[in-house]
Rosetta silent file (secondary structure, phi, psi, omega in degrees, C-alpha in Angstrom):
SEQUENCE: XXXXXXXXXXXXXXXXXXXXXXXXXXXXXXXXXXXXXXXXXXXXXXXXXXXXXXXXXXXXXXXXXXXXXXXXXXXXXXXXXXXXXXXXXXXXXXXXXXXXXXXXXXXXXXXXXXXXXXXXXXXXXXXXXXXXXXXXXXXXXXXXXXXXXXXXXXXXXXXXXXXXXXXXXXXXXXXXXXXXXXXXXXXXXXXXXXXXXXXXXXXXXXXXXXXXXX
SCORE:     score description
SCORE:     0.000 S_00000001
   1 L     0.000  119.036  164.463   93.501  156.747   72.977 S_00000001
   2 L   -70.789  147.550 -179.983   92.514  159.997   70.956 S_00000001
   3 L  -113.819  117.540  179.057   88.911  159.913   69.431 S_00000001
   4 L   -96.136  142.173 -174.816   89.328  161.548   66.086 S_00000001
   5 L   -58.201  -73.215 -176.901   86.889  163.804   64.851 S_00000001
   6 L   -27.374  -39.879 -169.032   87.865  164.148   61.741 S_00000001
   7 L   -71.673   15.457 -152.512   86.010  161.342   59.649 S_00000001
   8 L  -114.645   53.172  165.324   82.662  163.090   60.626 S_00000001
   9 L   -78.605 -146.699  178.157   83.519  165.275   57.390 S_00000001
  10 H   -82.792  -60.206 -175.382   81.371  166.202   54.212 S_00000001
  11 H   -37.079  -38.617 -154.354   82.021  162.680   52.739 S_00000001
  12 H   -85.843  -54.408  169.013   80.714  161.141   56.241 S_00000001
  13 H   -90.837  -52.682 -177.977   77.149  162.928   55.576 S_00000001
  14 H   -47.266  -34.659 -166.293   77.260  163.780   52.108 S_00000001
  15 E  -153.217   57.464 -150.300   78.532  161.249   50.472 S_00000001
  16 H   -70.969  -38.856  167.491   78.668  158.374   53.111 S_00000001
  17 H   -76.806  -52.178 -155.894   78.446  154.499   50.328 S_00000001
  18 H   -71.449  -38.915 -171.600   80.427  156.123   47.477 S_00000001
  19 H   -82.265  -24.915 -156.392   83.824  156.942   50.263 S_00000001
  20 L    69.222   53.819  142.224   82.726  153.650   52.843 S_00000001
  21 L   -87.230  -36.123  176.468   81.957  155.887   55.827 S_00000001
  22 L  -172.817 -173.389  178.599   79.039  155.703   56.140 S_00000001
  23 L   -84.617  -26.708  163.087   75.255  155.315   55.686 S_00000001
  24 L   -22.418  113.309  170.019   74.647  159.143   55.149 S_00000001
  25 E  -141.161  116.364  168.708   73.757  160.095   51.137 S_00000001
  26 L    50.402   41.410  150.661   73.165  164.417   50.757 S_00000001
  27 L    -5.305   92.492 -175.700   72.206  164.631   54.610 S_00000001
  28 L  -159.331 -170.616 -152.485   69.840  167.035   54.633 S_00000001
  29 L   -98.725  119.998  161.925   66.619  168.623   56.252 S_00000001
  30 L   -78.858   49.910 -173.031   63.512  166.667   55.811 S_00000001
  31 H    -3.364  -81.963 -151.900   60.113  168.194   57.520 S_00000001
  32 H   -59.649    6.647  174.497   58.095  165.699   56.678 S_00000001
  33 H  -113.081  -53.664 -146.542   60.586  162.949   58.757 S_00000001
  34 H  -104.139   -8.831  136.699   61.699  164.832   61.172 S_00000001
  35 H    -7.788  -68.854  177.495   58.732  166.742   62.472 S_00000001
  36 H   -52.299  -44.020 -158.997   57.303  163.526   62.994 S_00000001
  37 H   -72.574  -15.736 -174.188   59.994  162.138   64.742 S_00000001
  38 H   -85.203  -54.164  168.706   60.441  165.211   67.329 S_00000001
  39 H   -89.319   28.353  160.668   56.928  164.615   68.152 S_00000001
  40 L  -103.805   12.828  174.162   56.983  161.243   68.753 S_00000001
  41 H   -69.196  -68.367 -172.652   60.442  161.980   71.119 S_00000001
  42 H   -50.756  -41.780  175.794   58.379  164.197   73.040 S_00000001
  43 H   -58.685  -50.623  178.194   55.294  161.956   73.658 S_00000001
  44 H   -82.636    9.343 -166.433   57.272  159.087   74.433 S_00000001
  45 H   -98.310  -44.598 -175.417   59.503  160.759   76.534 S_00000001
  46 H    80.077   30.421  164.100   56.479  162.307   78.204 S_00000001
  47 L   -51.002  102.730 -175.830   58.492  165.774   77.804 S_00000001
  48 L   -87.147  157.628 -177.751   56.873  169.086   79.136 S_00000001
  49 L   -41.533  -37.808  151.043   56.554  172.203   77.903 S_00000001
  50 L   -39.214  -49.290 -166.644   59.049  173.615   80.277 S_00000001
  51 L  -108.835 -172.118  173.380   61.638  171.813   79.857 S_00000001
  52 L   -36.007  102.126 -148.337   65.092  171.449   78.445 S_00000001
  53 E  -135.744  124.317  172.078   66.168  169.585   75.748 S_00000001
  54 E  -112.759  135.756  154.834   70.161  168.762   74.527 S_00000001
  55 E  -104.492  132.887  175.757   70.340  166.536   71.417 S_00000001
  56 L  -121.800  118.489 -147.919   73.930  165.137   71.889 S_00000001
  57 L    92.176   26.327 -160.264   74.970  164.494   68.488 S_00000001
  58 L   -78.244    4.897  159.785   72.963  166.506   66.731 S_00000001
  59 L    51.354 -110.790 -159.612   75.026  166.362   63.543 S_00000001
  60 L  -107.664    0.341  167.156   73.581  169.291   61.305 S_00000001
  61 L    80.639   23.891 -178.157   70.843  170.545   64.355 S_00000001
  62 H   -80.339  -31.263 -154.959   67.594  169.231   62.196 S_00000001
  63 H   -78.357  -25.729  155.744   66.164  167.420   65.350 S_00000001
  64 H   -42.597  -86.465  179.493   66.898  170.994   67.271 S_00000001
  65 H   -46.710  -39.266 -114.096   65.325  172.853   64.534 S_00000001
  66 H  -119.871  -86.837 -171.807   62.342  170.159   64.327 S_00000001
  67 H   -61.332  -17.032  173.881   61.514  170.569   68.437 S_00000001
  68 H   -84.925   -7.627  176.821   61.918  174.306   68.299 S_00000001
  69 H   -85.520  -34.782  175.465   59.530  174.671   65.480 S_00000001
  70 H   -58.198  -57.907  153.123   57.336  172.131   67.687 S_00000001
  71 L   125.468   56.955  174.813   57.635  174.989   70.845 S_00000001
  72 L  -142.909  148.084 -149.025   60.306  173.425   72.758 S_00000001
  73 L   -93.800   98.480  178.475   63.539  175.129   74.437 S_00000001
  74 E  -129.221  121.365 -162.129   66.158  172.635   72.475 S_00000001
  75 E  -120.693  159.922 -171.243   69.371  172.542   72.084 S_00000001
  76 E  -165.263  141.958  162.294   72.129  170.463   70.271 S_00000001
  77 L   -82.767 -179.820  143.206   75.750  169.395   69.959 S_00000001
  78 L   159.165  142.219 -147.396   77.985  167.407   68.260 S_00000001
  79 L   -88.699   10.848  154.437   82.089  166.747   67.905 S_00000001
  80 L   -45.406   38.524  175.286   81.251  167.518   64.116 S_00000001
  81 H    -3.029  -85.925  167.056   82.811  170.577   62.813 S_00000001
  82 H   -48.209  -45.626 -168.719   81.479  170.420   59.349 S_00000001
  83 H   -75.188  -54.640  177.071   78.025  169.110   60.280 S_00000001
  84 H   -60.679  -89.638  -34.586   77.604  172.200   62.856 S_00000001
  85 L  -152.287   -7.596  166.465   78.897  174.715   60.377 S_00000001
  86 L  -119.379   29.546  170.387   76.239  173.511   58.276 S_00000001
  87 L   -50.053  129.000  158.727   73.332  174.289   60.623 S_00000001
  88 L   -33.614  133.684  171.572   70.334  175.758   59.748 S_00000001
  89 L   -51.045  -41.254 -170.874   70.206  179.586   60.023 S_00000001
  90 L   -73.415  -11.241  171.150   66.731  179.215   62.582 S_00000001
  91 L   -91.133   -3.181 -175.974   69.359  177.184   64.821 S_00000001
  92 L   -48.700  127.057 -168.965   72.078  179.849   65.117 S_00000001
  93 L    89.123  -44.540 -176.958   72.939  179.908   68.741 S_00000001
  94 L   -93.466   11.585 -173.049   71.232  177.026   69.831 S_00000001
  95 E  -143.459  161.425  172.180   73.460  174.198   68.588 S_00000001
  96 L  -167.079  152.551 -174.660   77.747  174.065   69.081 S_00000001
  97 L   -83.418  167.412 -179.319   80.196  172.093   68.451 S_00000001
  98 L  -158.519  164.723 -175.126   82.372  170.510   71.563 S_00000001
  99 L  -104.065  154.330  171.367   85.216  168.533   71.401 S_00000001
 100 L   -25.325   96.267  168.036   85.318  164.571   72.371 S_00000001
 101 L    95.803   -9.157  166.540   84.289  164.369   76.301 S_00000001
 102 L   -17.244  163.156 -177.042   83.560  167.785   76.886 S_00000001
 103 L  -109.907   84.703 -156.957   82.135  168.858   79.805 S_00000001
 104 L   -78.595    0.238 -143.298   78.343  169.840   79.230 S_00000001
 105 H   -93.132  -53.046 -170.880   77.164  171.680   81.916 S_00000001
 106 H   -80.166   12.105 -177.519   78.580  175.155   80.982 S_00000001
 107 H  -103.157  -43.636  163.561   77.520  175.365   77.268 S_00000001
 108 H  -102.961   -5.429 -167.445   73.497  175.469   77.480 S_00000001
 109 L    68.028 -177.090 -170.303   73.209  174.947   81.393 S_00000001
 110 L   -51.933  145.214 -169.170   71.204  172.766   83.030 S_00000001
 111 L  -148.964  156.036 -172.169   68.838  170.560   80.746 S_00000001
 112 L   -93.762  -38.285 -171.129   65.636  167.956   81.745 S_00000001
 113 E  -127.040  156.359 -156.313   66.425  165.967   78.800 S_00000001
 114 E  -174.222  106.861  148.818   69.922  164.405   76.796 S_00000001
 115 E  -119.445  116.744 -169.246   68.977  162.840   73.444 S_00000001
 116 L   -86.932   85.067 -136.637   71.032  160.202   72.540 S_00000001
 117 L  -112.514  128.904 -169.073   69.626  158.817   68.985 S_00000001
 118 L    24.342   62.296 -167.134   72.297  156.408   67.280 S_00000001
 119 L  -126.056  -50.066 -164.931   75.009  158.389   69.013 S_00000001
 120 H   -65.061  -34.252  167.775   76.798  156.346   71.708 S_00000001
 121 H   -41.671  -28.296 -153.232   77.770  153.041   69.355 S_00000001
 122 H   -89.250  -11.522 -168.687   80.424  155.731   67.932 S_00000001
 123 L   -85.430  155.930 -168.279   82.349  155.812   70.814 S_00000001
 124 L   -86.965  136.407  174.975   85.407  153.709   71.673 S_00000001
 125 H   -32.639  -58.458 -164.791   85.000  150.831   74.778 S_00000001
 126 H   -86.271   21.052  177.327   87.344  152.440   77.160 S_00000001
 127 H   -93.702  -21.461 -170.317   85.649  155.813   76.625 S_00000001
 128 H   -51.588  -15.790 -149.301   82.158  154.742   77.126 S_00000001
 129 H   -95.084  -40.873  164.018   82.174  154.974   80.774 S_00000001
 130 H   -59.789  -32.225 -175.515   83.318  158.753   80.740 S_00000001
 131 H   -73.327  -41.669 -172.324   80.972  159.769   78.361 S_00000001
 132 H   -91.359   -3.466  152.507   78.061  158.543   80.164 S_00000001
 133 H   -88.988  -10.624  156.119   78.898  159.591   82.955 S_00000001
 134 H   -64.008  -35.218 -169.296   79.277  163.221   81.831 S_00000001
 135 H   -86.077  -17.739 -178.265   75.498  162.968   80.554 S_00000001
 136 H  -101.366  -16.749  178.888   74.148  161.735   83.919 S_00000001
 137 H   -89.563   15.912 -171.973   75.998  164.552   85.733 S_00000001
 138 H   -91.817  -38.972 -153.805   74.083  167.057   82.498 S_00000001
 139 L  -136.624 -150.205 -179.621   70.403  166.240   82.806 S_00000001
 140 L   -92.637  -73.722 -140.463   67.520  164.792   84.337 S_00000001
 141 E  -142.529  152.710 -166.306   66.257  162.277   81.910 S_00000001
 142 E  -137.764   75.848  172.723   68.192  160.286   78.969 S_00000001
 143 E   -92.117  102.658 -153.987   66.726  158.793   75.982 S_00000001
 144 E  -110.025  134.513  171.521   69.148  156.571   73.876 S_00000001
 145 E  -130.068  132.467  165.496   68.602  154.718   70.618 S_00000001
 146 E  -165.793  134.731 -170.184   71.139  152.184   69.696 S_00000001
 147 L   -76.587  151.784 -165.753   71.981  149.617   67.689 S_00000001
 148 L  -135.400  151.544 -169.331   72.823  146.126   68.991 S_00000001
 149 L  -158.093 -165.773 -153.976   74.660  143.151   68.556 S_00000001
 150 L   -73.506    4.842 -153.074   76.539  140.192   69.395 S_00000001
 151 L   103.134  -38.021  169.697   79.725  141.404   70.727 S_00000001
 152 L  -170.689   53.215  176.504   81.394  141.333   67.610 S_00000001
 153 L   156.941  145.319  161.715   79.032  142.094   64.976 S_00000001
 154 L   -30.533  147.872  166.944   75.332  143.607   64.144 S_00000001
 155 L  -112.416   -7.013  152.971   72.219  141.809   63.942 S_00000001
 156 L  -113.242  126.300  173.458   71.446  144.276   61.111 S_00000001
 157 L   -49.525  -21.411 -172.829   74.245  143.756   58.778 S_00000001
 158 H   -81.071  -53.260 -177.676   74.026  146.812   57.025 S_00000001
 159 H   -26.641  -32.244  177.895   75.040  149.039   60.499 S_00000001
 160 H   -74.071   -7.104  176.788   78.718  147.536   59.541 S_00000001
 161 H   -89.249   26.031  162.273   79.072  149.801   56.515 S_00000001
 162 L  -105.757  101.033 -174.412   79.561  152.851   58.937 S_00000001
 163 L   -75.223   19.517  154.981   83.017  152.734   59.658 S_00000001
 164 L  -111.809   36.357  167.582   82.808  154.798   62.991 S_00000001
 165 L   -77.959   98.687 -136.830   80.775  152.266   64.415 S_00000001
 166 L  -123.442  -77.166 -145.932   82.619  150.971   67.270 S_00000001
 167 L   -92.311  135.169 -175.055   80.359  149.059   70.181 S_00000001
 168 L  -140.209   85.758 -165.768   78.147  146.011   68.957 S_00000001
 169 L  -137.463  143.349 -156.625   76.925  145.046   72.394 S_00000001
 170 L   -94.181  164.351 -176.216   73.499  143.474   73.292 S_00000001
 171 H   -46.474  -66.622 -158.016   70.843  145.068   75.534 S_00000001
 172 H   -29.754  -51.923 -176.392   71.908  143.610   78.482 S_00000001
 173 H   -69.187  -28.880  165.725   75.398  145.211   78.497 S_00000001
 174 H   -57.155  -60.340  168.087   73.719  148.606   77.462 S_00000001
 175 H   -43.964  -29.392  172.009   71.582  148.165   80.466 S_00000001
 176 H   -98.010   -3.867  148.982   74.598  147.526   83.027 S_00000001
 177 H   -23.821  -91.944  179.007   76.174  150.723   81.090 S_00000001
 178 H   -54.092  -49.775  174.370   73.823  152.986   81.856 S_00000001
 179 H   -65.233  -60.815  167.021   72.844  151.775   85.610 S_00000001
 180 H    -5.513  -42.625  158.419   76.728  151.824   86.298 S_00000001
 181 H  -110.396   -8.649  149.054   77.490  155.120   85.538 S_00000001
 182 H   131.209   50.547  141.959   74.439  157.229   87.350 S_00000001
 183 L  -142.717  148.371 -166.396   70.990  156.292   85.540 S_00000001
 184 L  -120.085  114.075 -169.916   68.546  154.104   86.770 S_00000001
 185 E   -75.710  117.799  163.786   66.526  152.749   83.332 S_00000001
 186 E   -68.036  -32.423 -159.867   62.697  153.408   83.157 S_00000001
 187 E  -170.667   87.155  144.726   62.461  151.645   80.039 S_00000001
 188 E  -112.017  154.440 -162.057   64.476  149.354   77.701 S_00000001
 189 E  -152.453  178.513 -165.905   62.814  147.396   75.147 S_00000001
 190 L  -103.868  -29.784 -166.591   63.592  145.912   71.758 S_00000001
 191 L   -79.949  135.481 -145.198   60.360  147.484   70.065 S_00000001
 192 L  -114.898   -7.933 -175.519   61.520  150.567   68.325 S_00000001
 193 L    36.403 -140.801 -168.030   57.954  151.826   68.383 S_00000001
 194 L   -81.454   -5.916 -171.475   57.143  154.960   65.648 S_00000001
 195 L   -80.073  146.905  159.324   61.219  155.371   65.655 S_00000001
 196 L    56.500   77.383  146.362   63.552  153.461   63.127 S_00000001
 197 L   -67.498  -67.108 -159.825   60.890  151.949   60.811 S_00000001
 198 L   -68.428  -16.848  172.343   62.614  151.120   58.198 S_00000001
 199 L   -78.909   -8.421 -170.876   65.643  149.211   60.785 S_00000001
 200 L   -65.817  -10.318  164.220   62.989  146.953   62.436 S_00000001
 201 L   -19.664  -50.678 -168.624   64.388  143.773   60.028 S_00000001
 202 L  -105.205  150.177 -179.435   65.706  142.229   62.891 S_00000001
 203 L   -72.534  -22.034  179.393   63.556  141.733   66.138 S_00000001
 204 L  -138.966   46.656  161.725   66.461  142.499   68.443 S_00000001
 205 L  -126.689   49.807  125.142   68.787  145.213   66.390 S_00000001
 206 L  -150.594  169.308 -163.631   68.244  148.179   67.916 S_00000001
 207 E  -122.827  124.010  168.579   67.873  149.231   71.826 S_00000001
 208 E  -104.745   94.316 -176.661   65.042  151.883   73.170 S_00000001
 209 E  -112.159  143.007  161.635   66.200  153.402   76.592 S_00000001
 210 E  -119.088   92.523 -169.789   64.628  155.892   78.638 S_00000001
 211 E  -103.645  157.117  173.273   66.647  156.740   81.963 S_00000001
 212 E  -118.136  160.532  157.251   66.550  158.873   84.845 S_00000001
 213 L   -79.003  152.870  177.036   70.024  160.234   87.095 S_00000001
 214 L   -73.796    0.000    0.000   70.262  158.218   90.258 S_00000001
């Protein structure tokens, strides 16, 4: 199965409820969000100054721009044409696009950290296993946000108006995911902590992981 690209157009951030793509309305760079949110990565991550950082997905490179303004060596991805190409100027260099399954190791080198923040759900079932196992042969350390559900729906209902939303799977199955393919989980929990405020509606729709490589 090919994993097309394509819907992750302008419509897909810009103008994500009026086409039914997505949740996405004028995508754009927020300080005062995403500041916050880079340092609460880094705390709860327990991230040092040294190291390495890929956001994989990194859509338009704000969370990039965010930890490098913060004074951390960060870098970001994403199978997004359009969304890189609309990258901040202070990110130039530090973010690139890759195609579906890529091979990460030769675009930024070796990295301590792979942040996965509502990224992995987009992916198709029989792909998941390849993907994550390219990210455990990439980094160190793994931090994943994802939303979760029954198997064949959400437990927040709204997560179904993104039509590249593919896996609606409950912690558990995230958890034999991740150990499966070559990380052994430090942390998963239902509490969402300073992340995702406004998604916390349900007590168990979204997943907090923190991983190591085996």
């Amino acid at each position: 199965m090919m994993y097309d690209c394509s819907v992750f157009d302008k419509e897909y951030f810009e103008q994500g409820p009026m086409t039914g793509k997505s949740l996405y309305t004028n995508y754009r760079w927020l300080p005062e969000l995403t500041l916050p949110l880079c340092h609460h990565i880094v705390k709860y991550c327990g991230i040092q100054e040294e190291d390495r950082i890929l956001d994989f997905g990194c859509a338009k490179g704000y969370t990039v721009l965010g930890l490098r303004m913060l004074g951390y060596e960060a870098y970001g991805v994403d199978v997004s044409k359009y969304a890189i190409s609309q990258a901040p100027k202070e990110v130039n260099g530090f973010v690139n696009h890759i195609e579906p399954f890529e091979d990460l190791s030769g675009i930024f080198g070796a990295v301590d950290w792979v942040l996965c923040k509502d990224i992995l759900e987009h992916l198709p079932y029989e792909k998941i296993d390849e993907q994550l196992q390219i990210l455990a042969g990439s980094t160190q350390h793994l931090m994943a946000m994802v939303p979760l559900g029954d198997g064949t729906k959400y437990y927040i209902e709204a997560y179904e108006k993104d039509a590249t939303h593919i896996i609606r799977e409950d912690l558990k199955w995230w958890e034999d995911k991740f150990f499966k393919n070559g990380f052994n989980i430090t942390e998963m929990t239902y509490d969402m902590g300073p992340f995702k405020r406004n998604w916390q509606i349900h007590p168990h729709g979204n997943g907090l992981f923190s991983c190591s490589t085996l």
